[in-house]
Amino acid sequence: MTLETNLEQRLHLLEDKQAVLELKYRYLNACDEKQPDVVAECFKRGKIDIDFGHIGQFDNREDFVSVFKALGCHEHIIDMHHAKNPVFLDLTQNSARLKISMRFQSINTQDKTSIELGGYYLDGYQKVGGRWFITQSSFTINSVKMMDFSTQENRLIYAGNCMPK
């Protein structure tokens, strides 16, 4: 193997890492901006594996996007996803596994409630035709805070390390 080949391979891996991260960020931004078509485009067509706990488990992007529309695509829902601390668990020319921390805040101006979640995604990615797609995604919650701001005094509804039962 020549130095040029090694550098070229390393460059491709760096480009792939960047493409995977940009895909994850595109997905999160599309969620915040209520763009279900863009959300769907981030996931591979056909069979996938999504486990978002209390939101549901899905084996295709269409069912997931349907629930996303029902829960999040309303004027009175204001969502903010903030991903950080990405760690690649595996990366090849055509597949990747990524762990990335996420802070999530949702404000419901109609019900006058808010929720803050902390946790991490474990995602699988596949490159198809030169383009990366999410093929697997699970979210593990490690902190929850739910608030009621319907009166002048904010009231804590729930705090813990998992969603309330």
XYZ file of C-alpha atoms in Angstrom:
165
model
C 0.000 0.000 0.000
C 1.384 3.366 -0.981
C 1.282 6.501 1.107
C -1.127 8.056 -1.406
C -3.534 5.093 -1.118
C -3.436 5.242 2.677
C -4.070 9.000 2.651
C -6.911 8.543 0.176
C -8.541 5.885 2.378
C -8.174 8.075 5.465
C -9.664 11.019 3.588
C -12.658 8.891 2.517
C -13.212 7.793 6.132
C -13.113 11.415 7.313
C -15.575 12.395 4.586
C -17.843 9.511 5.578
C -17.726 10.516 9.250
C -18.697 14.062 8.309
C -21.500 12.826 6.033
C -22.934 10.628 8.810
C -22.845 13.491 11.312
C -24.459 15.874 8.828
C -27.185 13.284 8.187
C -27.911 13.022 11.920
C -28.012 16.806 12.263
C -30.224 17.122 9.163
C -32.655 14.648 10.750
C -32.734 16.522 14.083
C -33.144 19.907 12.382
C -35.971 18.525 10.231
C -37.704 17.321 13.400
C -37.410 20.786 14.952
C -38.576 22.485 11.746
C -41.537 20.093 11.318
C -40.382 18.775 7.933
C -41.703 15.190 7.776
C -40.568 14.666 4.177
C -36.977 15.539 5.110
C -37.221 13.311 8.208
C -38.321 10.409 5.978
C -35.476 11.012 3.500
C -32.930 10.529 6.285
C -33.979 6.891 6.715
C -33.403 4.028 4.305
C -36.446 2.754 2.425
C -37.705 -0.667 3.425
C -37.048 -2.475 6.665
C -35.324 -0.462 9.383
C -35.187 -0.661 13.174
C -36.294 2.319 15.266
C -36.816 2.030 19.026
C -37.802 5.307 20.626
C -39.184 3.804 23.829
C -42.371 5.561 24.935
C -42.876 7.000 21.431
C -42.808 3.567 19.835
C -40.935 0.964 17.850
C -40.996 1.056 14.071
C -39.753 -1.205 11.295
C -40.243 1.273 8.445
C -39.837 4.983 7.981
C -43.428 5.617 6.886
C -44.915 4.427 10.191
C -42.364 6.451 12.144
C -43.045 9.619 10.156
C -46.790 9.143 10.642
C -46.317 9.183 14.434
C -43.899 12.114 14.130
C -46.579 14.100 12.280
C -49.251 13.214 14.849
C -47.111 14.125 17.865
C -44.849 16.933 16.738
C -46.113 18.724 13.661
C -48.344 21.307 15.347
C -47.939 25.044 15.808
C -48.290 24.691 19.590
C -45.388 22.218 19.820
C -41.921 23.770 19.902
C -39.128 21.189 19.832
C -35.372 21.626 20.149
C -32.913 18.774 19.640
C -29.254 19.373 20.523
C -26.839 16.544 19.722
C -23.261 16.460 20.963
C -20.353 14.213 21.903
C -20.465 11.894 18.874
C -18.468 8.675 19.126
C -18.128 6.360 16.148
C -18.350 2.784 17.365
C -17.674 1.365 13.915
C -17.038 2.790 10.479
C -16.450 1.007 7.190
C -16.836 2.124 3.586
C -20.571 1.320 3.612
C -21.719 1.140 7.232
C -21.346 3.010 10.483
C -22.446 2.852 14.099
C -22.646 6.046 16.120
C -23.382 6.929 19.733
C -24.357 10.554 20.192
C -25.705 12.369 23.236
C -28.839 14.451 22.936
C -30.642 17.090 24.961
C -34.246 17.585 23.948
C -36.716 20.240 25.008
C -40.346 20.403 23.970
C -42.721 23.212 24.866
C -46.453 22.716 24.453
C -47.962 26.221 24.362
C -51.485 24.815 24.264
C -51.250 22.629 27.385
C -48.704 24.962 29.007
C -46.275 22.125 29.715
C -42.673 21.425 28.870
C -40.403 18.418 28.920
C -36.633 18.155 28.927
C -34.938 14.866 28.115
C -31.313 13.856 28.207
C -29.951 10.658 26.778
C -28.185 9.146 23.839
C -28.846 7.678 20.432
C -27.296 4.451 19.215
C -27.609 4.569 15.444
C -26.729 2.384 12.503
C -26.048 3.825 9.061
C -25.663 2.355 5.608
C -24.288 3.894 2.435
C -26.472 3.106 -0.572
C -25.547 4.426 -4.007
C -22.981 6.768 -2.453
C -25.494 8.261 0.011
C -25.764 7.594 3.748
C -29.062 6.623 5.400
C -30.126 5.820 8.951
C -31.056 2.130 9.187
C -31.248 1.720 12.948
C -31.897 4.160 15.760
C -32.625 3.778 19.436
C -32.835 6.451 22.088
C -32.030 5.753 25.729
C -33.265 8.288 28.275
C -31.121 9.102 31.285
C -32.872 12.250 32.552
C -36.412 13.628 32.413
C -37.951 16.832 33.741
C -41.605 17.683 33.085
C -43.000 21.076 34.036
C -46.424 22.734 34.142
C -46.327 26.501 33.503
C -50.091 27.074 33.377
C -49.961 29.312 36.457
C -47.558 32.028 37.545
C -45.584 29.463 39.494
C -43.972 26.699 37.477
C -44.813 23.291 38.900
C -42.639 20.226 38.607
C -44.748 17.353 37.270
C -42.027 14.706 37.205
C -38.257 14.320 37.436
C -36.314 11.112 37.056
C -34.010 8.976 34.971
C -36.792 7.412 32.846
C -40.227 8.300 31.527
C -43.008 7.981 34.115
C -45.216 4.917 33.835
